[in-house]
PDB file of C-alpha atoms in Angstrom:
ATOM      1  CA  MET A  30     -60.156  44.885-220.051  1.00  0.00           C
ATOM      2  CA  ARG A  31     -57.971  46.307-217.030  1.00  0.00           C
ATOM      3  CA  ASP A  32     -55.276  48.600-219.167  1.00  0.00           C
ATOM      4  CA  ALA A  33     -57.805  50.098-221.911  1.00  0.00           C
ATOM      5  CA  TRP A  34     -56.668  52.816-224.306  1.00  0.00           C
ATOM      6  CA  PHE A  35     -59.726  53.427-225.272  1.00  0.00           C
ATOM      7  CA  ARG A  36     -63.513  54.064-224.045  1.00  0.00           C
ATOM      8  CA  PRO A  37     -66.599  53.684-226.008  1.00  0.00           C
ATOM      9  CA  LYS A  38     -68.300  57.160-227.043  1.00  0.00           C
ATOM     10  CA  THR A  39     -71.583  57.964-225.079  1.00  0.00           C
ATOM     11  CA  TYR A  40     -73.157  58.661-228.374  1.00  0.00           C
ATOM     12  CA  GLY A  41     -72.652  57.137-231.899  1.00  0.00           C
ATOM     13  CA  TYR A  42     -70.377  54.543-232.872  1.00  0.00           C
ATOM     14  CA  GLY A  43     -66.546  54.306-231.994  1.00  0.00           C
ATOM     15  CA  ALA A  44     -64.562  54.913-229.297  1.00  0.00           C
ATOM     16  CA  TYR A  45     -61.624  58.036-227.797  1.00  0.00           C
ATOM     17  CA  PRO A  46     -58.554  57.778-225.943  1.00  0.00           C
ATOM     18  CA  ALA A  47     -58.788  57.507-222.303  1.00  0.00           C
ATOM     19  CA  HIS A  48     -55.298  56.511-221.413  1.00  0.00           C
ATOM     20  CA  TRP A  49     -51.750  58.278-222.294  1.00  0.00           C
ATOM     21  CA  LYS A  50     -50.781  55.033-224.472  1.00  0.00           C
ATOM     22  CA  GLY A  51     -54.052  55.669-226.106  1.00  0.00           C
ATOM     23  CA  TRP A  52     -53.295  59.011-226.658  1.00  0.00           C
ATOM     24  CA  ALA A  53     -49.906  58.291-227.884  1.00  0.00           C
ATOM     25  CA  ALA A  54     -51.250  55.908-230.360  1.00  0.00           C
ATOM     26  CA  VAL A  55     -53.677  58.475-231.668  1.00  0.00           C
ATOM     27  CA  LEU A  56     -50.391  60.828-232.002  1.00  0.00           C
ATOM     28  CA  VAL A  57     -48.224  57.721-233.651  1.00  0.00           C
ATOM     29  CA  TYR A  58     -51.109  57.484-236.330  1.00  0.00           C
ATOM     30  CA  VAL A  59     -51.606  61.313-237.261  1.00  0.00           C
ATOM     31  CA  VAL A  60     -47.211  61.621-237.747  1.00  0.00           C
ATOM     32  CA  ALA A  61     -47.408  58.293-239.709  1.00  0.00           C
ATOM     33  CA  LEU A  62     -50.120  59.315-241.784  1.00  0.00           C
ATOM     34  CA  THR A  63     -48.759  62.785-242.589  1.00  0.00           C
ATOM     35  CA  ALA A  64     -45.204  61.183-243.626  1.00  0.00           C
ATOM     36  CA  GLU A  65     -46.976  59.073-245.628  1.00  0.00           C
ATOM     37  CA  ILE A  66     -48.911  61.567-247.396  1.00  0.00           C
ATOM     38  CA  ALA A  67     -46.080  63.431-247.560  1.00  0.00           C
ATOM     39  CA  ALA A  68     -43.922  61.188-249.288  1.00  0.00           C
ATOM     40  CA  THR A  69     -46.332  60.266-251.410  1.00  0.00           C
ATOM     41  CA  LEU A  70     -46.875  63.538-253.193  1.00  0.00           C
ATOM     42  CA  SER A  71     -43.060  63.688-253.305  1.00  0.00           C
ATOM     43  CA  LEU A  72     -42.721  60.779-255.120  1.00  0.00           C
ATOM     44  CA  ALA A  73     -45.672  61.020-257.322  1.00  0.00           C
ATOM     45  CA  ARG A  74     -44.126  64.667-258.399  1.00  0.00           C
ATOM     46  CA  SER A  75     -40.893  63.618-259.094  1.00  0.00           C
ATOM     47  CA  GLY A  76     -41.785  63.226-262.951  1.00  0.00           C
ATOM     48  CA  GLY A  77     -41.312  66.736-262.988  1.00  0.00           C
ATOM     49  CA  GLU A  78     -43.468  70.222-262.579  1.00  0.00           C
ATOM     50  CA  GLY A  79     -46.837  69.850-262.844  1.00  0.00           C
ATOM     51  CA  SER A  80     -46.728  66.331-263.688  1.00  0.00           C
ATOM     52  CA  LEU A  81     -48.522  63.660-261.009  1.00  0.00           C
ATOM     53  CA  SER A  82     -47.400  60.028-261.326  1.00  0.00           C
ATOM     54  CA  LEU A  83     -50.841  57.868-261.124  1.00  0.00           C
ATOM     55  CA  GLY A  84     -49.173  55.024-259.862  1.00  0.00           C
ATOM     56  CA  TRP A  85     -47.498  56.500-256.986  1.00  0.00           C
ATOM     57  CA  PHE A  86     -50.364  58.246-256.145  1.00  0.00           C
ATOM     58  CA  ALA A  87     -52.599  55.094-255.878  1.00  0.00           C
ATOM     59  CA  LEU A  88     -49.870  53.229-253.544  1.00  0.00           C
ATOM     60  CA  GLY A  89     -50.160  56.131-251.273  1.00  0.00           C
ATOM     61  CA  VAL A  90     -53.597  55.950-251.017  1.00  0.00           C
ATOM     62  CA  ALA A  91     -53.514  52.085-250.538  1.00  0.00           C
ATOM     63  CA  GLY A  92     -50.789  52.651-247.757  1.00  0.00           C
ATOM     64  CA  ALA A  93     -53.202  55.325-245.838  1.00  0.00           C
ATOM     65  CA  LEU A  94     -55.982  52.999-246.160  1.00  0.00           C
ATOM     66  CA  VAL A  95     -54.087  49.852-244.746  1.00  0.00           C
ATOM     67  CA  GLY A  96     -52.968  52.074-242.165  1.00  0.00           C
ATOM     68  CA  THR A  97     -56.207  53.470-241.150  1.00  0.00           C
ATOM     69  CA  GLY A  98     -57.441  49.968-241.384  1.00  0.00           C
ATOM     70  CA  ALA A  99     -54.720  48.886-238.666  1.00  0.00           C
ATOM     71  CA  PHE A 100     -55.332  51.894-236.320  1.00  0.00           C
ATOM     72  CA  ILE A 101     -59.150  50.905-236.072  1.00  0.00           C
ATOM     73  CA  ALA A 102     -58.039  47.533-235.504  1.00  0.00           C
ATOM     74  CA  LEU A 103     -55.712  48.531-232.623  1.00  0.00           C
ATOM     75  CA  CYS A 104     -58.464  50.918-230.999  1.00  0.00           C
ATOM     76  CA  ALA A 105     -61.317  48.108-231.249  1.00  0.00           C
ATOM     77  CA  LYS A 106     -58.752  45.750-229.639  1.00  0.00           C
ATOM     78  CA  LYS A 107     -57.510  47.789-226.715  1.00  0.00           C
ATOM     79  CA  SER A 108     -61.149  49.180-225.970  1.00  0.00           C
ATOM     80  CA  SER A 109     -62.757  48.575-222.717  1.00  0.00           C
ATOM     81  CA  GLU A 110     -65.965  47.612-224.494  1.00  0.00           C
ATOM     82  CA  PRO A 111     -66.958  45.920-227.860  1.00  0.00           C
ATOM     83  CA  TRP A 112     -67.656  49.010-230.174  1.00  0.00           C
ATOM     84  CA  ARG A 113     -71.771  49.532-231.168  1.00  0.00           C
ATOM     85  CA  TRP A 114     -73.810  52.074-231.485  1.00  0.00           C
ATOM     86  CA  ARG A 115     -74.933  53.774-228.492  1.00  0.00           C
ATOM     87  CA  TRP A 116     -77.818  56.445-227.629  1.00  0.00           C
ATOM     88  CA  GLY A 117     -76.723  57.723-224.345  1.00  0.00           C
ATOM     89  CA  SER A 118     -78.047  56.641-221.350  1.00  0.00           C
ATOM     90  CA  ARG A 119     -80.741  54.883-223.074  1.00  0.00           C
TER      91      ARG A 119
END
């Protein structure tokens, strides 16, 4: 891929940002996840002091999982090579 945002790691599975667009994607993901967690905690505590709404909490966890899955899919799609386990120079 000519304009790859991520490069495969030398050891292990996955990729790391190798282009400013990759770093921007990581920043957007972190900011969005932080905002989602803050909103979920705010809504979950809306019932009163010391109480948590399990429904809002479950919805927040589901949103975080969906967002993380979408971010992983974006990283895999914008990587220079397919992801696989790597052992270094072997």
